[in-house]
Amino acid sequence: MAAVAALLSALIGPAAAQAAPRESRPVYSYDHAIRESVWVDTRLDGDADGRTDRVAVDIVRPAEPARQGRRIPVIMDASPYYSCCGRGNESQKKTYDDHGRPVQFPLYYDNYFVPRGYATVLVDLAGTNRSDGCIDIGGRSDIGSAKAVVDWLGGRGRAYTARTGGKRVTADWSNGSTGMIGKSWDATIANGVAATGVKGLKTIVPIAGISSWYDYYFAKGAPLYDSGPDALADAVDSPDAHKRCAAVQKKLADGAPRTGDWTGLWSERDYVRRADKVRASVFMVHGMQDLNVRTRHAGQWWDALARHGVERKIWLSQTGHVDPFDYRRGDWVTTLHHWFDHYLMGYDNGIDRAPMADIERSPGTWSTDPQWPAPGTRTTTLRPRGGTAPGVGVLGTTRAPQGATAAFTDDPKLSEADWASQIDAATPAKAGFSTAPLRAPLRLSGSGKVTVTATPSTSTAHLSAVLVDLGPDTIRNYAADGEGITTLDKRTCWGAGTPGDTGCFKETAADTQQVGYTVFSRGWADLGNYADAHKGRPLTPGKRYTLTLDLAASDHIVPAGHRLALIVAGTDAGLIDPPASTPEVTVDLSRTSARLPLTGGAPAFARATTGASRHPAAAPPLDGLAPPRSLSRMPAGG
């Protein structure tokens, strides 16, 4: 592209060269695009049938570049959802004509980008839809089957015209530059493939992706769901795979014990530890209220990429597990267009020099930052102290005196919503600590930690720590079925279409609710993991233990007049499973602290709290969203 620009400048003058387009244009026919299917050899035998597995790859690409002898880049979405569950807000599935040729490509990537000179490639992960092999939940088969397609697109693999037999086919239309995109499991595959360092993968756009599968199922030993990866595999396996993949299912079950102990299965599925191999740029998108793939995944992946100097960009919304196409559609498509144009087509459009972070501050209102976490953010230690009533304490910078304690009894029926609504009441199931109303806004940007020293009354105990903004606000209703959006009946079209693939989608609007408090960051752990984050131990009743809980990444501004609160409690109903017993837990306040990412650090906290009025007296319960639901045990396609 640079050589072409130089030639244009020499032949037609600087003014004409500067007027050349800085983005790809929809100049190719979608109606006459080439639609085809191939089966790529993964060189793996996941189902142990004695032959290497082939994965189905459906392709739609403009016909004109091939006729002109030009090769084009690829936008690829590798997914297990194309037949079982569907993609996008309308759960679209792949469809085929009577001859097995692809007709509908879910989502808008083909409609929008094929006319602009891209190929769209949709991959059925091994064990799903029309592919051989077995799904293995982010392991060697999942990642290897997608990586094999990237290799084939770069001229390094083999593909055939049929699932068995068939003729050899090459991707002689591909220029070897691939960008991977997808939400949830698809995003997870993009993370995992990038962590192999595969040649030709130029960029990934993971939306609500997992970065370590252990952290999808456990939080330092505390189980987040009541089943493991074997149940998830069973949900997406094709009918044929159900018959042939029993051994893989058993391996998944055996390798993921419900004790929460780390095993080799989790090491294989931990992409964070391989972030040093990532060559692709990363445009990460996550909902800060995503209670399916929690933002711990975004935070630890982002930090690891930063340590290794990976080019990156981030959008953080106030939604739950939602695609940006469904909460910021126009801006999203434009930004994604520029991102792919730059990293796959080589346009110098400035996207790499634009602000790094876009953050939703209120429903539909966004701010930008040159980097993330926000410039000037410093880890600041805050400490809980006792207050005027049991369980109603103070959050500040002064350490509690030796011997000061707070106690709660685990009630598995209560959630963070119950605790926060009663923050100013002496309720037995939580210990709450808050600042006085702030004199200035206080911003928390990034990931925090809470260290708790606690004495349990039984041999098992789970701990939760949540950060709460206490004050009235209008927020997205992330606890509702739409997780912050409402789907409307009106449709708009995003790109070209055919009768079988219109490119038209239902519009959405923000689903909002007025609240009296907002929980904006959470962390959980099994106290039995006090000595080792990867292995639990039985507790001795009456003995004191110290454990650090990792808070999920967030970016939240607590406004002036609101209060910042920390709550320490037991089982967070709907979000973690309860322990085998219902302990009373006594917290040693002098040995408990929160290390929080405050923009402006300790001086900003001092400015916001110095001279603030005293804490309010006991007040009626605060209104908030409905308690968290027991969520699906799979990164759903919705």
XYZ file of C-alpha atoms in Angstrom:
638
model
C 0.000 0.000 0.000
C 2.859 2.386 0.794
C 4.434 1.696 -2.608
C 1.129 2.339 -4.364
C 0.712 5.635 -2.496
C 4.223 6.723 -3.468
C 3.581 5.862 -7.105
C 0.304 7.817 -7.089
C 2.083 10.815 -5.616
C 4.785 10.712 -8.291
C 2.370 10.293 -11.210
C -0.532 12.568 -10.315
C 0.881 15.004 -7.796
C 0.701 15.448 -4.028
C -2.785 16.995 -3.945
C -4.390 14.104 -5.814
C -2.506 11.537 -3.737
C -3.718 13.139 -0.507
C -7.273 12.928 -1.805
C -7.015 9.129 -2.169
C -9.476 7.289 0.099
C -8.319 6.424 3.615
C -10.750 3.572 4.045
C -11.988 0.589 2.097
C -15.130 1.284 0.074
C -18.067 -1.024 -0.827
C -17.089 -1.425 -4.472
C -17.524 -5.198 -4.860
C -20.671 -7.188 -5.507
C -22.147 -9.077 -2.567
C -24.782 -10.741 -4.791
C -22.080 -12.325 -6.929
C -19.636 -13.088 -4.123
C -18.085 -16.554 -4.035
C -19.625 -18.752 -1.332
C -17.871 -22.030 -0.655
C -17.062 -24.603 2.015
C -13.772 -26.382 2.619
C -12.581 -28.782 5.311
C -9.201 -27.929 6.836
C -7.009 -30.719 8.178
C -6.144 -29.871 11.802
C -3.376 -32.528 11.990
C -5.005 -33.594 15.288
C -7.002 -36.717 16.077
C -9.170 -35.534 18.939
C -11.751 -38.292 18.601
C -9.079 -41.030 18.338
C -10.600 -42.619 15.230
C -7.240 -43.133 13.548
C -7.432 -40.210 11.117
C -6.772 -36.522 11.525
C -9.776 -34.291 12.096
C -11.089 -31.883 9.497
C -12.972 -28.741 10.474
C -15.620 -27.139 8.288
C -14.849 -23.643 7.017
C -17.512 -21.566 5.267
C -16.207 -18.718 3.136
C -17.770 -15.739 1.392
C -15.475 -13.479 -0.614
C -15.770 -10.959 -3.437
C -15.239 -12.482 -6.872
C -13.625 -9.457 -8.542
C -10.213 -9.425 -6.766
C -9.487 -13.032 -7.744
C -10.331 -12.276 -11.380
C -7.952 -9.328 -11.202
C -5.185 -11.482 -9.734
C -5.299 -9.774 -6.331
C -5.338 -11.423 -2.925
C -7.396 -10.197 -0.005
C -7.348 -10.307 3.823
C -9.674 -12.369 6.012
C -12.030 -11.642 8.896
C -12.494 -14.934 10.748
C -14.911 -16.042 13.475
C -14.261 -19.542 14.874
C -17.229 -20.715 16.947
C -19.009 -23.738 18.452
C -22.386 -21.992 18.145
C -23.219 -22.074 14.439
C -25.734 -24.907 14.723
C -26.505 -25.413 18.415
C -27.147 -21.953 19.783
C -26.779 -19.244 17.168
C -24.859 -15.996 17.046
C -25.810 -12.462 17.901
C -28.846 -10.920 19.528
C -31.147 -12.854 17.183
C -29.360 -16.214 17.564
C -28.603 -16.563 13.856
C -27.354 -19.924 12.621
C -25.574 -20.945 9.457
C -27.895 -22.089 6.675
C -27.168 -24.040 3.500
C -28.909 -24.720 0.201
C -29.944 -28.162 -1.031
C -26.418 -28.779 -2.309
C -24.781 -27.913 1.023
C -23.504 -24.524 -0.131
C -23.569 -21.807 2.549
C -26.395 -19.272 2.338
C -26.618 -17.363 5.635
C -23.491 -16.207 7.423
C -24.541 -15.105 10.937
C -23.941 -11.499 11.975
C -23.040 -8.583 9.700
C -19.346 -9.160 9.042
C -19.965 -10.608 5.575
C -22.619 -8.053 4.593
C -20.495 -5.078 5.573
C -16.926 -6.185 4.829
C -17.153 -8.427 1.744
C -18.162 -5.478 -0.507
C -15.135 -3.659 0.923
C -12.669 -6.297 -0.231
C -12.482 -8.695 2.695
C -13.248 -12.404 2.892
C -15.385 -13.575 5.802
C -14.455 -17.022 7.107
C -16.639 -18.812 9.671
C -15.094 -21.904 11.277
C -17.001 -24.709 13.008
C -14.798 -25.698 15.924
C -13.872 -29.377 16.096
C -16.818 -31.480 17.275
C -19.471 -28.948 16.276
C -21.817 -28.542 13.299
C -20.096 -30.058 10.210
C -16.632 -30.626 11.719
C -14.826 -33.793 12.820
C -13.174 -34.218 16.200
C -14.331 -33.245 19.675
C -14.794 -29.944 21.440
C -12.411 -29.657 24.388
C -13.281 -26.310 26.012
C -10.434 -24.048 24.990
C -7.816 -26.786 24.890
C -5.596 -28.262 22.217
C -8.459 -29.230 19.915
C -10.385 -25.937 20.127
C -7.322 -23.758 19.650
C -5.608 -26.110 17.221
C -8.623 -26.372 14.927
C -8.837 -22.576 14.600
C -5.073 -22.143 14.294
C -5.021 -24.714 11.485
C -7.360 -22.481 9.477
C -5.085 -19.457 9.978
C -2.198 -21.601 8.770
C -4.159 -22.744 5.707
C -5.067 -19.147 4.872
C -1.344 -18.385 5.004
C -0.438 -21.234 2.661
C 0.884 -23.545 5.383
C -1.936 -26.075 5.751
C -4.139 -28.467 3.831
C -7.836 -28.311 3.025
C -10.227 -30.407 0.982
C -13.559 -30.059 -0.751
C -15.207 -32.666 1.493
C -15.203 -33.870 5.080
C -13.713 -37.173 3.913
C -11.794 -37.644 0.703
C -12.348 -34.765 -1.711
C -9.893 -32.731 -3.713
C -7.089 -30.655 -2.261
C -7.875 -26.924 -2.270
C -5.628 -23.950 -1.585
C -6.468 -20.458 -0.367
C -4.795 -18.837 -3.350
C -7.155 -15.869 -2.981
C -5.893 -15.018 0.546
C -2.984 -12.668 1.171
C -2.264 -14.442 4.464
C -3.405 -11.587 6.727
C -6.138 -12.672 9.135
C -8.102 -10.881 11.836
C -10.119 -12.926 14.333
C -13.271 -11.616 15.981
C -16.102 -12.964 18.073
C -18.009 -12.781 21.309
C -17.802 -15.079 24.325
C -16.444 -18.516 23.350
C -15.494 -17.159 19.916
C -13.537 -14.351 21.602
C -11.888 -16.912 23.847
C -10.687 -18.846 20.803
C -9.244 -15.628 19.368
C -7.323 -15.073 22.613
C -6.042 -18.642 22.601
C -4.959 -18.617 18.949
C -3.171 -15.286 19.434
C -1.320 -16.820 22.389
C 0.199 -19.424 20.033
C 1.991 -16.657 18.135
C 0.734 -18.060 14.830
C 2.096 -16.312 11.767
C -0.390 -14.271 9.751
C -2.773 -13.435 12.594
C -2.520 -9.643 12.451
C -5.211 -8.641 14.936
C -7.917 -10.019 17.223
C -11.123 -8.399 18.472
C -12.232 -10.413 21.526
C -15.666 -9.376 22.842
C -16.346 -10.670 26.376
C -13.672 -13.342 26.030
C -12.208 -15.768 28.559
C -8.476 -15.437 29.199
C -8.078 -18.389 31.590
C -10.681 -21.151 31.783
C -10.002 -21.832 35.465
C -11.237 -18.335 36.205
C -14.443 -19.066 34.336
C -15.282 -21.899 36.725
C -13.546 -20.908 39.966
C -12.311 -17.903 41.916
C -9.394 -19.050 44.090
C -11.158 -22.314 44.808
C -14.681 -20.937 45.169
C -16.915 -22.584 42.540
C -18.731 -20.136 40.291
C -20.996 -22.810 38.802
C -22.267 -26.211 39.902
C -20.769 -28.122 36.963
C -17.631 -28.157 34.881
C -16.357 -28.078 31.306
C -17.739 -31.534 30.491
C -21.293 -30.178 30.778
C -20.403 -27.273 28.527
C -18.959 -29.617 25.910
C -22.131 -31.679 26.012
C -24.178 -28.547 25.261
C -22.389 -27.720 21.990
C -21.305 -31.103 20.628
C -22.873 -32.068 17.322
C -25.100 -35.195 17.358
C -22.256 -37.201 15.809
C -19.779 -35.904 18.375
C -22.053 -36.986 21.212
C -21.539 -40.559 20.034
C -17.768 -40.463 19.569
C -16.506 -38.033 22.221
C -17.313 -39.837 25.517
C -13.609 -40.254 26.293
C -12.973 -36.537 25.824
C -15.932 -35.715 28.077
C -14.549 -37.988 30.793
C -11.124 -36.405 30.490
C -12.690 -32.972 30.951
C -14.612 -34.134 34.027
C -11.601 -35.864 35.594
C -9.302 -32.924 34.907
C -11.569 -30.322 36.497
C -12.403 -31.540 40.027
C -15.063 -29.567 41.872
C -12.552 -28.998 44.678
C -11.330 -25.972 42.750
C -7.756 -27.221 42.734
C -5.599 -26.250 39.766
C -4.710 -29.106 37.423
C -2.871 -29.588 34.153
C -6.176 -29.129 32.329
C -6.311 -25.526 33.549
C -2.651 -24.862 32.692
C -3.333 -25.860 29.083
C -6.254 -23.418 28.993
C -4.498 -20.448 30.605
C -3.712 -17.995 27.803
C -2.497 -15.276 30.169
C 0.737 -17.139 30.874
C 1.447 -17.231 27.122
C 0.798 -13.542 26.454
C 4.473 -13.129 25.570
C 3.797 -15.015 22.319
C 1.070 -12.654 21.093
C 2.058 -10.933 17.837
C -1.389 -9.630 16.897
C -2.831 -6.299 17.941
C -5.805 -6.601 20.318
C -9.046 -4.601 20.370
C -10.708 -5.806 23.570
C -14.374 -5.215 24.407
C -16.069 -6.131 27.695
C -19.151 -5.292 29.731
C -18.202 -4.113 33.208
C -21.321 -5.823 34.551
C -20.742 -9.090 32.695
C -21.592 -11.754 35.275
C -21.066 -14.596 32.809
C -17.505 -13.941 31.632
C -16.503 -11.698 34.509
C -14.220 -8.725 33.920
C -11.402 -10.476 35.765
C -10.748 -12.063 32.360
C -10.416 -8.685 30.670
C -8.269 -7.195 33.422
C -5.678 -9.955 33.677
C -5.436 -10.369 29.871
C -5.073 -6.608 29.382
C -2.351 -6.358 32.038
C -0.434 -9.303 30.561
C -0.589 -7.825 27.054
C 0.603 -4.490 28.409
C 3.608 -6.124 30.080
C 4.660 -7.511 26.712
C 4.092 -4.330 24.710
C 1.179 -5.581 22.591
C -0.661 -2.907 20.581
C -4.123 -2.706 22.117
C -7.369 -0.809 22.470
C -10.327 -1.300 24.835
C -14.035 -0.516 25.123
C -15.715 -0.979 28.505
C -19.502 -0.712 28.629
C -21.973 -0.710 31.527
C -23.763 -3.731 30.036
C -23.568 -7.377 30.896
C -22.656 -10.052 28.332
C -23.608 -7.949 25.282
C -22.030 -7.297 21.860
C -21.225 -3.614 21.114
C -23.273 -3.963 17.924
C -26.259 -4.010 20.277
C -25.439 -1.022 22.466
C -23.342 1.376 20.319
C -24.005 0.155 16.807
C -23.013 3.012 14.517
C -19.835 3.961 16.377
C -18.904 0.306 16.727
C -19.157 -0.558 13.034
C -17.192 2.562 12.073
C -14.456 1.889 14.622
C -14.212 -1.786 13.697
C -14.037 -0.824 10.011
C -11.110 1.506 10.677
C -9.409 -1.093 12.897
C -9.515 -3.820 10.254
C -8.586 -1.369 7.484
C -5.458 -0.401 9.400
C -4.274 -3.799 10.605
C -5.391 -5.932 7.654
C -5.270 -3.550 4.671
C -2.563 -1.177 5.822
C -4.507 2.103 5.691
C -2.923 4.908 7.707
C -6.226 6.106 9.146
C -5.022 7.103 12.629
C -6.836 4.366 14.555
C -3.531 3.290 16.082
C -3.001 6.839 17.394
C -6.540 7.371 18.668
C -7.323 7.312 22.419
C -6.779 3.811 23.797
C -9.930 3.496 25.915
C -13.633 4.239 25.478
C -15.639 3.879 28.703
C -19.396 4.137 29.164
C -20.112 6.548 32.027
C -23.912 6.422 31.919
C -26.261 4.668 29.503
C -25.186 5.846 26.040
C -22.652 8.413 27.293
C -18.975 7.643 26.736
C -15.609 9.117 27.681
C -12.158 8.484 26.210
C -8.705 8.119 27.738
C -5.292 8.138 26.049
C -4.398 4.982 27.967
C -5.981 2.502 30.365
C -6.011 2.254 33.316
C -6.411 6.014 33.433
C -3.243 8.127 33.594
C -2.301 8.945 37.168
C -3.946 5.857 38.635
C -2.110 4.568 41.697
C -2.741 1.595 43.957
C -4.032 3.092 47.196
C -4.604 1.207 50.436
C -7.910 1.777 52.202
C -8.795 0.186 55.517
C -12.021 -0.800 57.276
C -12.798 0.284 60.846
C -15.673 -0.272 63.190
C -18.583 2.157 63.312
C -21.574 2.969 65.449
C -23.232 -0.441 65.082
C -22.080 -4.015 64.447
C -21.468 -4.587 60.746
C -21.788 -0.863 59.912
C -18.255 0.450 59.670
C -16.048 3.143 58.184
C -13.747 2.985 55.125
C -10.706 5.248 55.166
C -6.917 5.270 55.393
C -6.571 4.800 59.161
C -5.824 1.286 60.381
C -8.248 -0.176 62.906
C -6.801 -0.731 66.415
C -5.425 -4.128 67.340
C -8.198 -6.461 68.408
C -10.963 -4.679 66.463
C -13.213 -7.163 64.683
C -16.386 -7.476 62.629
C -18.371 -10.685 62.256
C -20.942 -12.144 59.888
C -22.701 -15.471 59.414
C -22.797 -16.897 55.888
C -26.351 -16.951 54.542
C -26.340 -18.718 51.138
C -29.756 -17.233 50.302
C -28.469 -13.647 50.288
C -26.573 -11.849 47.551
C -24.583 -8.667 47.037
C -27.882 -6.912 46.330
C -29.176 -7.821 49.799
C -25.951 -6.708 51.456
C -25.700 -3.388 49.618
C -29.338 -2.451 50.129
C -28.821 -2.815 53.892
C -25.398 -1.184 54.026
C -26.398 1.149 56.873
C -28.166 -1.513 58.933
C -26.642 -3.981 61.396
C -27.564 -7.113 59.458
C -25.908 -10.427 60.440
C -24.819 -11.666 56.984
C -22.296 -8.965 56.039
C -19.704 -6.535 57.284
C -20.027 -3.187 55.515
C -17.682 -0.200 55.518
C -18.242 3.123 53.776
C -16.792 6.584 53.456
C -18.724 9.676 54.335
C -20.349 11.438 51.337
C -17.498 12.513 49.068
C -16.615 16.169 48.566
C -15.148 15.445 45.110
C -15.539 12.644 42.564
C -13.372 9.574 43.039
C -12.404 7.400 40.057
C -11.357 3.747 40.295
C -9.690 2.500 37.111
C -8.334 -1.048 36.795
C -8.142 -4.065 39.093
C -7.952 -4.097 42.881
C -7.356 -6.571 45.690
C -8.825 -7.077 49.153
C -6.786 -8.850 51.837
C -8.881 -10.318 54.632
C -7.733 -11.906 57.877
C -10.598 -14.061 59.096
C -11.404 -16.736 61.665
C -14.067 -19.279 60.631
C -16.238 -21.297 62.988
C -16.310 -24.325 60.647
C -13.891 -26.255 58.428
C -15.102 -24.601 55.182
C -15.802 -20.973 54.308
C -16.239 -18.842 51.203
C -15.556 -15.118 51.109
C -16.892 -12.335 48.900
C -15.706 -8.746 48.612
C -17.664 -6.128 46.654
C -17.208 -2.431 45.962
C -20.345 -0.305 45.977
C -21.188 3.233 44.879
C -23.796 4.407 47.407
C -25.952 7.070 45.826
C -28.800 7.596 43.361
C -28.110 6.940 39.691
C -29.642 5.732 36.444
C -27.814 2.658 35.163
C -28.278 -0.095 32.618
C -30.382 -2.911 34.007
C -27.677 -5.541 33.628
C -29.595 -8.008 35.839
C -32.503 -8.256 33.368
C -32.673 -10.795 30.552
C -31.252 -8.315 28.009
C -28.367 -7.456 30.390
C -28.728 -3.737 29.733
C -30.456 -3.590 26.344
C -33.993 -3.873 25.019
C -34.516 -5.333 21.554
C -36.904 -3.387 19.321
C -38.967 -4.496 16.317
C -37.505 -2.033 13.801
C -34.653 -3.277 11.625
C -31.753 -1.465 9.995
C -29.362 -2.877 7.403
C -25.585 -2.948 7.717
C -24.117 -3.688 4.344
C -25.386 -5.489 1.284
C -27.768 -8.427 1.399
C -29.437 -11.295 -0.372
C -32.810 -12.937 0.331
C -31.024 -15.611 2.367
C -28.737 -13.176 4.211
C -30.248 -9.713 4.376
C -27.736 -7.968 6.626
C -30.670 -6.343 8.465
C -30.941 -6.549 12.242
C -33.314 -5.445 14.976
C -32.432 -2.181 16.617
C -31.893 -1.940 20.358
C -32.250 0.636 23.110
C -30.786 0.967 26.587
C -32.752 -0.785 29.326
C -32.286 1.502 32.321
C -33.297 1.621 35.957
C -32.995 4.170 38.740
C -31.102 2.821 41.728
C -29.868 3.898 45.127
C -26.593 1.989 44.884
C -24.397 0.301 42.247
C -22.142 -2.694 42.816
C -19.251 -2.132 40.408
C -16.540 -4.643 41.305
C -16.491 -8.085 42.896
C -14.124 -10.809 44.058
C -14.575 -14.243 45.610
C -12.426 -16.978 47.150
C -12.471 -20.150 49.215
C -10.748 -19.399 52.524
C -9.207 -22.873 52.271
C -6.951 -21.459 49.522
C -5.249 -19.181 52.043
C -1.809 -20.780 51.554
C -1.988 -21.572 47.843
C -4.241 -19.983 45.228
C -4.161 -23.287 43.322
C -4.915 -25.779 46.110
C -7.405 -25.762 48.943
C -6.915 -27.058 52.493
C -9.358 -27.888 55.289
C -9.733 -25.090 57.817
C -9.342 -25.440 61.571
C -12.344 -23.830 63.277
C -11.222 -20.971 65.496
C -7.913 -20.470 63.666
C -7.052 -17.204 61.945
C -6.245 -17.170 58.209
C -5.207 -14.447 55.766
C -6.346 -14.513 52.120
C -6.277 -12.017 49.241
C -9.302 -11.755 46.938
C -8.832 -10.423 43.394
C -11.392 -7.779 42.433
C -12.655 -7.715 38.859
C -11.406 -4.916 36.625
C -13.645 -1.881 36.309
C -13.645 1.836 35.615
C -16.120 3.692 37.778
C -16.484 7.249 39.031
C -18.097 7.664 42.452
C -19.616 11.168 42.200
C -19.371 13.880 44.822
C -22.123 13.370 47.372
C -22.030 9.583 46.974
C -20.187 7.169 49.257
C -17.685 4.435 48.411
C -18.287 1.179 50.263
C -16.538 -2.140 50.758
C -18.576 -5.157 51.825
C -17.048 -8.401 53.081
C -19.384 -11.376 53.369
C -19.789 -15.076 52.602
C -21.672 -16.701 49.717
C -22.737 -14.243 47.013
C -25.983 -15.982 46.026
C -26.357 -16.517 42.285
C -22.674 -15.847 41.621
C -20.778 -18.425 43.676
C -21.838 -21.719 45.193
C -21.995 -22.040 48.998
C -19.468 -24.023 51.068
C -20.283 -27.315 52.720
C -21.063 -25.519 56.007
C -22.519 -22.158 57.037
C -19.763 -20.607 59.109
C -19.664 -17.551 61.280
C -16.619 -15.556 60.191
C -14.818 -13.053 62.377
C -12.766 -10.480 60.467
C -9.664 -8.970 62.068
C -10.032 -5.365 60.944
C -6.464 -4.362 61.817
C -5.194 -6.985 59.347
C -7.732 -6.328 56.584
C -7.265 -3.832 53.735
C -8.279 -2.973 50.185
C -5.673 -1.982 47.597
C -7.666 -0.060 45.032
C -6.711 1.593 41.691
C -7.545 5.231 42.463
C -6.908 7.857 39.817
C -4.845 10.467 41.619
C -3.916 7.953 44.311
C -3.967 8.733 48.025
C -4.030 12.541 47.511
C -7.231 12.220 45.464
C -8.827 10.160 48.216
C -7.761 12.725 50.807
C -9.269 15.582 48.769
C -12.520 13.677 48.343
C -12.900 12.773 52.013
C -11.218 15.494 54.087
C -13.869 17.545 55.819
C -16.671 15.320 54.534
C -19.791 15.221 56.666
C -20.307 12.328 59.053
C -21.799 8.990 58.088
C -25.571 8.874 57.912
C -27.579 7.252 60.652
C -29.409 4.000 59.978
C -31.579 4.489 56.904
C -34.278 2.535 55.050
C -33.027 -0.082 52.575
C -31.639 1.313 49.332
C -33.192 0.409 46.007
C -31.070 -1.479 43.498
C -31.308 -3.991 40.686
C -32.777 -7.411 41.232
C -30.385 -9.893 42.859
C -28.000 -11.616 40.410
C -29.522 -14.613 38.662
C -27.970 -18.047 38.564
C -26.457 -17.661 35.125
C -26.006 -20.092 32.276
C -22.902 -22.215 32.622
C -21.763 -21.380 29.111
C -20.538 -18.207 27.442
C -23.820 -17.856 25.587
C -23.918 -16.683 22.010
C -26.587 -14.000 22.508
